[in-house]
Amino acid sequence: MSAPSQTTVRDDPEHSRYVILEGDQRVGLAAYTRAGDTWTFTHTEVESGEGRHGLGGTLVRAALDDVRAAGGTVVPQCPFVAGWIARHPEYRDLVEPTA
């Protein structure tokens, strides 16, 4: 039996996205645009498959933790990110107030 791969999330600012990796394999991404201290998340995708449940949440949580650490705000245009924030009220303070 092989050991499970390490899951990591990292920002890829050159391509305006966060990526989630299992070992060296990219299994998902959260695309964004950035204007100053505001990150607009536009699209999220995660490969489906056995043992991959919860990767989207892991990806979004790590991205939002980075935004918080940078003192930024979020515009959740992506339905997955918007839904995730709605289910995790501790992240609602990051959402950019509507004008």
XYZ file of N, CA, C and O in Angstrom:
396
model
N 0.852 -1.166 0.000
C 0.000 0.000 0.000
C 0.898 1.229 0.000
O 1.813 1.337 0.787
N 0.632 2.180 -0.909
C 1.452 3.390 -0.975
C 0.915 4.446 -0.017
O -0.274 4.495 0.291
N 1.806 5.314 0.430
C 1.431 6.406 1.332
C 0.656 7.453 0.550
O 0.915 7.677 -0.633
N -0.325 8.110 1.200
C -1.073 9.153 0.507
C -0.158 10.326 0.168
O 0.794 10.627 0.886
N -0.439 10.968 -0.958
C 0.347 12.122 -1.389
C 0.071 13.323 -0.488
O -1.042 13.501 -0.002
N 1.090 14.122 -0.308
C 0.961 15.369 0.440
C 0.131 16.354 -0.383
O 0.361 16.506 -1.579
N -0.832 17.008 0.240
C -1.638 18.022 -0.437
C -1.131 19.393 -0.017
O -0.998 19.670 1.174
N -0.845 20.239 -1.010
C -0.386 21.599 -0.740
C -1.133 22.578 -1.629
O -1.591 22.227 -2.716
N -1.250 23.798 -1.127
C -1.871 24.884 -1.883
C -0.838 25.992 -1.980
O -0.165 26.308 -0.997
N -0.723 26.554 -3.179
C 0.202 27.675 -3.330
C -0.362 28.676 -4.320
O -1.126 28.332 -5.219
N 0.032 29.921 -4.123
C -0.345 30.984 -5.044
C 0.559 30.900 -6.269
O 1.759 30.649 -6.148
N -0.013 31.101 -7.426
C 0.724 31.173 -8.685
C 0.384 32.526 -9.309
O -0.418 32.614 -10.238
N 0.963 33.617 -8.749
C 0.561 34.958 -9.183
C 0.852 35.241 -10.651
O 0.151 36.044 -11.286
N 1.842 34.576 -11.224
C 2.150 34.769 -12.640
C 0.969 34.374 -13.525
O 0.744 34.939 -14.588
N 0.184 33.386 -13.048
C -0.994 32.925 -13.789
C -2.303 33.316 -13.104
O -3.368 32.825 -13.493
N -2.220 34.161 -12.071
C -3.405 34.654 -11.352
C -4.305 33.513 -10.873
O -5.505 33.481 -11.167
N -3.713 32.608 -10.132
C -4.498 31.501 -9.606
C -3.795 30.875 -8.407
O -2.577 30.952 -8.265
N -4.594 30.262 -7.564
C -4.089 29.377 -6.522
C -4.210 27.972 -7.080
O -5.187 27.657 -7.773
N -3.234 27.133 -6.785
C -3.288 25.746 -7.235
C -3.207 24.828 -6.027
O -2.585 25.159 -5.019
N -3.871 23.696 -6.139
C -3.761 22.655 -5.114
C -3.085 21.471 -5.769
O -3.425 21.077 -6.893
N -2.094 20.952 -5.068
C -1.276 19.859 -5.589
C -1.392 18.646 -4.688
O -1.460 18.780 -3.464
N -1.404 17.472 -5.308
C -1.220 16.211 -4.594
C 0.136 15.705 -5.048
O 0.298 15.317 -6.207
N 1.100 15.792 -4.160
C 2.469 15.511 -4.577
C 2.884 16.592 -5.551
O 2.798 17.780 -5.263
N 3.275 16.190 -6.761
C 3.664 17.142 -7.803
C 2.556 17.369 -8.829
O 2.746 18.113 -9.788
N 1.415 16.738 -8.644
C 0.335 16.813 -9.626
C -0.688 17.875 -9.228
O -1.232 17.844 -8.121
N -0.953 18.813 -10.152
C -1.997 19.814 -9.897
C -3.353 19.151 -10.052
O -3.642 18.518 -11.065
N -4.191 19.279 -9.025
C -5.513 18.662 -9.055
C -6.633 19.695 -8.969
O -7.799 19.336 -8.957
N -6.274 20.978 -8.907
C -7.299 21.997 -8.886
C -6.700 23.379 -8.922
O -5.493 23.572 -8.739
N -7.582 24.354 -9.164
C -7.153 25.745 -9.185
C -8.312 26.665 -8.831
O -9.475 26.316 -8.974
N -7.945 27.836 -8.343
C -8.901 28.913 -8.087
C -8.334 30.153 -8.765
O -7.326 30.718 -8.326
N -8.958 30.556 -9.872
C -8.490 31.699 -10.653
C -8.996 33.001 -10.034
O -10.096 33.059 -9.489
N -8.162 34.030 -10.145
C -8.541 35.333 -9.609
C -7.965 36.457 -10.453
O -7.050 36.258 -11.250
N -8.541 37.625 -10.286
C -7.938 38.861 -10.760
C -7.680 39.681 -9.513
O -8.351 39.502 -8.486
N -6.712 40.557 -9.602
C -6.375 41.348 -8.427
C -6.256 42.804 -8.818
O -5.604 43.157 -9.802
N -6.896 43.652 -8.020
C -6.794 45.103 -8.177
C -6.483 45.659 -6.794
O -7.349 45.663 -5.918
N -5.241 46.045 -6.583
C -4.836 46.529 -5.265
C -4.977 45.438 -4.234
O -4.416 44.354 -4.382
N -5.758 45.720 -3.202
C -5.958 44.766 -2.115
C -7.237 43.942 -2.271
O -7.712 43.339 -1.313
N -7.798 43.925 -3.481
C -9.032 43.170 -3.720
C -8.773 42.034 -4.695
O -8.296 42.253 -5.802
N -9.072 40.818 -4.246
C -8.978 39.620 -5.077
C -10.392 39.271 -5.535
O -11.293 39.088 -4.710
N -10.606 39.164 -6.835
C -11.884 38.710 -7.376
C -11.688 37.287 -7.861
O -10.953 37.035 -8.821
N -12.325 36.342 -7.154
C -12.226 34.936 -7.536
C -13.271 34.661 -8.606
O -14.468 34.862 -8.393
N -12.802 34.215 -9.775
C -13.657 34.095 -10.953
C -14.019 32.664 -11.325
O -15.030 32.439 -11.991
N -13.196 31.703 -10.922
C -13.443 30.323 -11.345
C -12.662 29.371 -10.442
O -11.511 29.637 -10.118
N -13.301 28.275 -10.077
C -12.633 27.235 -9.294
C -12.938 25.888 -9.931
O -14.071 25.635 -10.336
N -11.913 25.054 -10.024
C -12.132 23.689 -10.509
C -11.213 22.739 -9.762
O -10.083 23.086 -9.427
N -11.735 21.565 -9.480
C -10.977 20.516 -8.798
C -11.308 19.200 -9.482
O -12.479 18.914 -9.758
N -10.273 18.420 -9.766
C -10.495 17.109 -10.360
C -11.261 16.227 -9.393
O -11.005 16.247 -8.190
N -12.199 15.486 -9.918
C -12.932 14.551 -9.071
C -12.216 13.213 -9.083
O -11.395 12.940 -9.945
N -12.523 12.429 -8.115
C -11.924 11.098 -8.055
C -11.900 10.592 -6.635
O -12.138 11.329 -5.678
N -11.601 9.333 -6.518
C -11.544 8.696 -5.204
C -10.514 9.393 -4.315
O -9.403 9.681 -4.731
N -10.924 9.697 -3.106
C -10.019 10.316 -2.143
C -9.820 11.804 -2.333
O -8.995 12.406 -1.665
N -10.566 12.402 -3.232
C -10.373 13.829 -3.506
C -11.487 14.685 -2.932
O -11.575 15.859 -3.220
N -12.323 14.130 -2.094
C -13.400 14.883 -1.464
C -12.812 15.969 -0.557
O -11.894 15.717 0.205
N -13.320 17.174 -0.667
C -12.890 18.255 0.216
C -11.736 19.089 -0.295
O -11.339 20.063 0.350
N -11.184 18.756 -1.456
C -10.057 19.525 -1.973
C -10.439 20.959 -2.325
O -9.652 21.876 -2.129
N -11.656 21.148 -2.828
C -12.104 22.505 -3.155
C -12.128 23.391 -1.925
O -11.676 24.540 -1.963
N -12.638 22.859 -0.831
C -12.665 23.618 0.421
C -11.272 23.914 0.939
O -11.000 25.015 1.424
N -10.380 22.944 0.827
C -8.990 23.151 1.249
C -8.351 24.258 0.428
O -7.660 25.135 0.956
N -8.601 24.247 -0.874
C -8.069 25.251 -1.787
C -8.589 26.646 -1.443
O -7.821 27.595 -1.291
N -9.899 26.774 -1.293
C -10.507 28.078 -1.012
C -10.067 28.596 0.358
O -9.722 29.778 0.503
N -10.052 27.739 1.351
C -9.637 28.171 2.693
C -8.206 28.739 2.659
O -7.929 29.803 3.203
N -7.295 28.043 2.000
C -5.907 28.513 1.936
C -5.801 29.842 1.196
O -5.075 30.746 1.622
N -6.540 29.979 0.097
C -6.515 31.234 -0.661
C -7.053 32.381 0.188
O -6.453 33.472 0.247
N -8.172 32.157 0.870
C -8.757 33.209 1.700
C -7.883 33.530 2.909
O -7.816 34.690 3.333
N -7.201 32.537 3.440
C -6.259 32.804 4.527
C -5.131 33.710 4.050
O -4.688 34.608 4.778
N -4.667 33.518 2.813
C -3.656 34.408 2.240
C -4.182 35.825 2.086
O -3.483 36.796 2.389
N -5.412 35.947 1.593
C -6.024 37.272 1.434
C -6.104 37.961 2.795
O -5.748 39.141 2.939
N -6.551 37.238 3.806
C -6.656 37.806 5.153
C -5.279 38.261 5.658
O -5.122 39.350 6.175
N -4.271 37.418 5.479
C -2.918 37.752 5.943
C -2.382 39.003 5.255
O -1.614 39.763 5.853
N -2.800 39.235 4.014
C -2.354 40.404 3.264
C -3.207 41.636 3.549
O -2.934 42.714 3.018
N -4.260 41.478 4.365
C -5.142 42.604 4.674
C -6.078 42.953 3.536
O -6.551 44.082 3.437
N -6.368 41.972 2.665
C -7.198 42.231 1.496
C -8.660 41.891 1.684
O -9.098 41.469 2.758
N -9.404 42.094 0.602
C -10.822 41.756 0.546
C -11.064 40.885 -0.684
O -10.214 40.775 -1.566
N -12.260 40.289 -0.724
C -12.608 39.316 -1.760
C -13.915 39.709 -2.433
O -14.858 40.147 -1.766
N -13.958 39.525 -3.743
C -15.201 39.568 -4.505
C -15.399 38.141 -5.020
O -14.658 37.688 -5.895
N -16.373 37.410 -4.453
C -16.555 36.004 -4.836
C -17.485 35.844 -6.039
O -18.638 35.467 -5.901
N -16.987 36.120 -7.250
C -17.795 35.942 -8.458
C -18.022 34.465 -8.758
O -19.042 34.100 -9.327
N -17.079 33.635 -8.403
C -17.196 32.194 -8.614
C -18.254 31.623 -7.671
O -18.185 31.848 -6.462
N -19.241 30.899 -8.192
C -20.282 30.337 -7.324
C -19.738 29.410 -6.238
O -20.267 29.377 -5.134
N -18.678 28.666 -6.539
C -18.123 27.766 -5.523
C -17.551 28.564 -4.364
O -17.799 28.247 -3.198
N -16.780 29.605 -4.659
C -16.191 30.435 -3.604
C -17.292 31.143 -2.819
O -17.266 31.169 -1.581
N -18.287 31.684 -3.514
C -19.396 32.364 -2.836
C -20.132 31.404 -1.902
O -20.440 31.743 -0.753
N -20.402 30.189 -2.371
C -21.091 29.197 -1.544
C -20.259 28.770 -0.349
O -20.777 28.581 0.751
N -18.950 28.630 -0.560
C -18.070 28.223 0.523
C -18.052 29.287 1.614
O -18.152 28.972 2.800
N -17.951 30.548 1.208
C -17.969 31.642 2.189
C -19.304 31.672 2.925
O -19.340 31.878 4.144
N -20.400 31.448 2.220
C -21.722 31.447 2.864
C -21.808 30.361 3.942
O -22.474 30.547 4.958
N -21.129 29.236 3.737
C -21.145 28.141 4.714
C -20.106 28.304 5.821
O -20.099 27.531 6.775
N -19.230 29.282 5.688
C -18.162 29.519 6.672
C -18.177 30.988 7.086
O -17.390 31.791 6.570
N -19.070 31.342 8.013
C -19.259 32.750 8.369
C -18.005 33.442 8.891
O -17.914 34.661 8.833
N -17.030 32.678 9.358
C -15.796 33.291 9.850
C -14.986 33.941 8.728
O -14.028 34.686 8.992
N -15.383 33.738 7.468
C -14.704 34.357 6.329
C -15.527 35.469 5.680
O -15.042 36.132 4.760
N -16.738 35.699 6.144
C -17.606 36.711 5.520
C -17.055 38.126 5.642
O -17.357 38.974 4.817
N -16.240 38.370 6.661
C -15.677 39.712 6.813
C -14.701 40.061 5.690
O -14.377 41.238 5.494
N -14.256 39.074 4.925
C -13.344 39.351 3.814
C -14.052 39.840 2.565
O -13.426 40.401 1.677
N -15.374 39.640 2.492
C -16.121 39.991 1.286
C -16.211 41.509 1.164
O -16.607 42.209 2.103
N -15.817 41.987 -0.012
C -15.850 43.417 -0.326
C -17.284 43.921 -0.216
O -18.190 43.356 -0.834
N -17.507 44.971 0.580
C -18.868 45.529 0.665
C -19.299 46.052 -0.711
O -18.493 46.603 -1.448
N -20.556 45.835 -1.046
C -21.063 46.335 -2.329
C -21.280 47.829 -2.242
O -21.663 48.367 -1.209
N -21.007 48.507 -3.342
C -21.142 49.972 -3.373
C -22.576 50.389 -3.548
O -23.407 49.682 -3.962
